[in-house]
Every structure is written in C-alpha cells, then in structure tokens.
Short mmCIF file of C-alpha atoms in Angstrom, two decimals:
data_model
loop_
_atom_site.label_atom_id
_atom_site.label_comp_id
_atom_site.label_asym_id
_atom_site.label_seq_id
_atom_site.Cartn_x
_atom_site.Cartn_y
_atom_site.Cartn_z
CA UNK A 1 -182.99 178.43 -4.80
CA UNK A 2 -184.62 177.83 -1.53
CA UNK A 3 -182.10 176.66 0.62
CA UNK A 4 -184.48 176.27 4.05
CA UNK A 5 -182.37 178.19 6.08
CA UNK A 6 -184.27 179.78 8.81
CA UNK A 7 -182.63 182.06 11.65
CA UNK A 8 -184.34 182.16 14.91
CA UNK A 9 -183.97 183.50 18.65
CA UNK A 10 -183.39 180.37 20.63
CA UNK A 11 -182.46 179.09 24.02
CA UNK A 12 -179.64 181.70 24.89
CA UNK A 13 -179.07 183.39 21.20
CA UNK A 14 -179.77 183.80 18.07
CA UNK A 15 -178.86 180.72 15.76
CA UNK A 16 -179.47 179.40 12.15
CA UNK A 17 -181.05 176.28 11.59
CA UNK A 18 -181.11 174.10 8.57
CA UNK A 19 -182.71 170.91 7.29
CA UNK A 20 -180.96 170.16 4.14
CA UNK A 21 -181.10 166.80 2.51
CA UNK A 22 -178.74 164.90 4.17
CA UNK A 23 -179.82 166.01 7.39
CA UNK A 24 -183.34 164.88 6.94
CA UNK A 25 -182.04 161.75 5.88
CA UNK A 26 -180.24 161.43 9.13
CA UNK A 27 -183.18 162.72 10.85
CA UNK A 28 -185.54 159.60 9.03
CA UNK A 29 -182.91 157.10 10.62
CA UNK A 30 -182.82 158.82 14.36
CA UNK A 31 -186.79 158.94 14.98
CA UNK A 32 -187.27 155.87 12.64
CA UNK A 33 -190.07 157.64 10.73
CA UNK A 34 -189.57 159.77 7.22
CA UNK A 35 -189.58 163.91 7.91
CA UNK A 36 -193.00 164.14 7.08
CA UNK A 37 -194.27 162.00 9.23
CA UNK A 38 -191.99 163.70 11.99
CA UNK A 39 -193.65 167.22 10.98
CA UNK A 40 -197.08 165.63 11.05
CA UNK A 41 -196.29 163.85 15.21
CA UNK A 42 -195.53 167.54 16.18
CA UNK A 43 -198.50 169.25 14.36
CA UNK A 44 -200.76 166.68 15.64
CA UNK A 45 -199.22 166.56 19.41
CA UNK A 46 -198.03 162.81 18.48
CA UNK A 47 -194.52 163.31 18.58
CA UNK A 48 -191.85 161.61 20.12
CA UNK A 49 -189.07 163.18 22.47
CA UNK A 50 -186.15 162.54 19.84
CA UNK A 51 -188.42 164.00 17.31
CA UNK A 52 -187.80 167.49 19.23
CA UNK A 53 -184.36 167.38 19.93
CA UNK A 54 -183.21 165.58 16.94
CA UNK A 55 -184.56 168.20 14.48
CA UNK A 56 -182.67 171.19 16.62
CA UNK A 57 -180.05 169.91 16.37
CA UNK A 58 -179.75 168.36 13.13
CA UNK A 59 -180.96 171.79 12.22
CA UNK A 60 -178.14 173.22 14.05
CA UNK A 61 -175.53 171.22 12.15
CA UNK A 62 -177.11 171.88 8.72
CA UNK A 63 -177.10 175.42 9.87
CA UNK A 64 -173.24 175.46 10.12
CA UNK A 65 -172.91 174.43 13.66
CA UNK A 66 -170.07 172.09 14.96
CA UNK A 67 -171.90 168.71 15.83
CA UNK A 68 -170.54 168.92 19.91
CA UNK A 69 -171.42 172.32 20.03
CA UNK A 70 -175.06 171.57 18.71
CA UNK A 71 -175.53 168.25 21.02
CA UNK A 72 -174.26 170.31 24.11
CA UNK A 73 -177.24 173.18 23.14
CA UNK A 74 -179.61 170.38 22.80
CA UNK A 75 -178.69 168.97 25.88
CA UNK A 76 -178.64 172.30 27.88
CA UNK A 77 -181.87 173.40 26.30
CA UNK A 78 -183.60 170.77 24.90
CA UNK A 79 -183.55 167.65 27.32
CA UNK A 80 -182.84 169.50 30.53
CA UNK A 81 -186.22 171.65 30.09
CA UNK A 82 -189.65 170.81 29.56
CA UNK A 83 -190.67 168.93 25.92
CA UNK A 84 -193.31 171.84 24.99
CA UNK A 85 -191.12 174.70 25.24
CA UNK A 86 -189.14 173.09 21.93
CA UNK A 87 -191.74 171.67 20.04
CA UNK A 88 -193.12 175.17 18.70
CA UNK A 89 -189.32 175.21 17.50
CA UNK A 90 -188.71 172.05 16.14
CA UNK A 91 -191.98 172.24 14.03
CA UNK A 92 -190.98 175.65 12.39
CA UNK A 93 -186.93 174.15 12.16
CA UNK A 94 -188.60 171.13 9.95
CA UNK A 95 -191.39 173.07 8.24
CA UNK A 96 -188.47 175.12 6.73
CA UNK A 97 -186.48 172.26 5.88
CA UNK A 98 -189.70 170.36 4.02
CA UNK A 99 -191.04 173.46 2.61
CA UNK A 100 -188.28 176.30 2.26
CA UNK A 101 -188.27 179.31 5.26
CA UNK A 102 -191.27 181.28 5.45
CA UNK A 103 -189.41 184.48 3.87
CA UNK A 104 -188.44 182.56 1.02
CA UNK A 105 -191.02 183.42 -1.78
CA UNK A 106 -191.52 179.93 -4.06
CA UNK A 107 -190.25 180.50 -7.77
CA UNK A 108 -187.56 182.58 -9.09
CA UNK A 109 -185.70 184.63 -6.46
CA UNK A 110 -184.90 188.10 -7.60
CA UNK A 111 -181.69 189.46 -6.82
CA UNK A 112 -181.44 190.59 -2.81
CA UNK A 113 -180.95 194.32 -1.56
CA UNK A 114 -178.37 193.75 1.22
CA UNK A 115 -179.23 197.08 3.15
CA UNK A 116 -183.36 196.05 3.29
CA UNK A 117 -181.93 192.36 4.36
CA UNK A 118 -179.10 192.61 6.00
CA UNK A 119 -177.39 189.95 4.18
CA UNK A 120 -173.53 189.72 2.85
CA UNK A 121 -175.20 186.89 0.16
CA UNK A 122 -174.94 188.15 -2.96
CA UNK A 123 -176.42 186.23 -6.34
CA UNK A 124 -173.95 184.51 -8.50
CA UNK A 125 -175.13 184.92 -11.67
CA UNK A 126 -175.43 187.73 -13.62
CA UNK A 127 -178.66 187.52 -15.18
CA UNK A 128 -180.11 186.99 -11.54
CA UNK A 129 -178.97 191.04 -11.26
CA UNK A 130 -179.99 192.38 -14.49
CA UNK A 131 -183.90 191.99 -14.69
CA UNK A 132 -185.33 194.38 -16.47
CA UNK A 133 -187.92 197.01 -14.55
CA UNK A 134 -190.33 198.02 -17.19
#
C-alpha cells in the first residue's frame, strides 16, 4: 500500500511528511480549493501563501507530528522566510500525498530488506514474505 509518506531534510532537520486523506480534506477547506488544484497553483507559480504553509504542515501532522509543534515549524520557517524557499517543498509534500512518494513503486509492494532501507517496517502478512524467486 502506498501510504505517501515522504521524509525530507527541512528547515532545521530531517522530518516526515504526510498527506493522508483526512489531511487533504482539511487542506481543501484551509486554501478553499480541492488538492489538485492546490498542486496545480504551485506547479504553475499560481499559488497562494496558505497553499505553502498549509501543506507543510498538514504534512507534518499526517507525518506524526504534534499539531503545536508543526504550526510553530511553519511559523519559524515557513511565514518568517521568503514564500519561494517552501514552495519547491510544499509541491513535492502534496505530490506524494496525491500520487504516493517517489520511492514507492505503483502495484504490489514486495516485502522490504531493512538493512538496504533502513526501515524497522516490516510486512504484515505472510504471503507478502514468501514470493517465490524462480
């Protein structure tokens, strides 16, 4: 399952981001405008300023952030600094959430090798870890 999850080097760390459903639905009612149309204002240099800062840190919250935490990194890093240096961000924050991350291949995911990924996420079912190699 593509869970648009997306980990990035931002403002003063590294952080996870993630648009789920109810996120982008939250995001639709902020910027008054439906996610795509959001992703299509910062492709097309149209956007808005609460386009920006509302996908960080809605993607900070869907990422696991607490909500105060999130709002005071948006508000440190975001609205105290110059639009452009976020947009880059947001765009690849919501492109994940629309589309799944870039590393996610579409289909079937086959079962992870922690040690290549570095990830503690293991599969849940069974037949996700027994595919045959013929």
């Amino acid at each position: 399952m593509r869970d648009a999850r997306i980990t990035l080097d931002w403002a003063d760390g590294t952080y996870t981001f993630r648009l789920a459903w109810g996120e982008l639905e939250e995001l639709q009612e902020q910027c008054d405008a439906g996610p795509y149309v959001i992703f299509d204002r910062l492709q097309t240099r149209q956007w808005r300023i609460q386009d920006i800062s509302n996908v960080i840190r809605l993607g900070l919250i869907g990422g696991g952030m607490e909500p105060v935490k999130a709002l005071k990194l948006v508000r440190r890093y975001v609205e105290a600094r110059p639009p452009m240096e976020n947009v880059i961000y947001a765009s690849g924050i919501l492109s994940a959430g629309l589309m799944g991350a870039p590393d996610e291949p579409p289909g079937e995911p086959k079962a992870p090798n922690p040690i290549e990924t570095g990830s503690t996420t293991f599969p849940t079912e069974s037949s996700d870890l027994a595919q045959s190699t013929d």
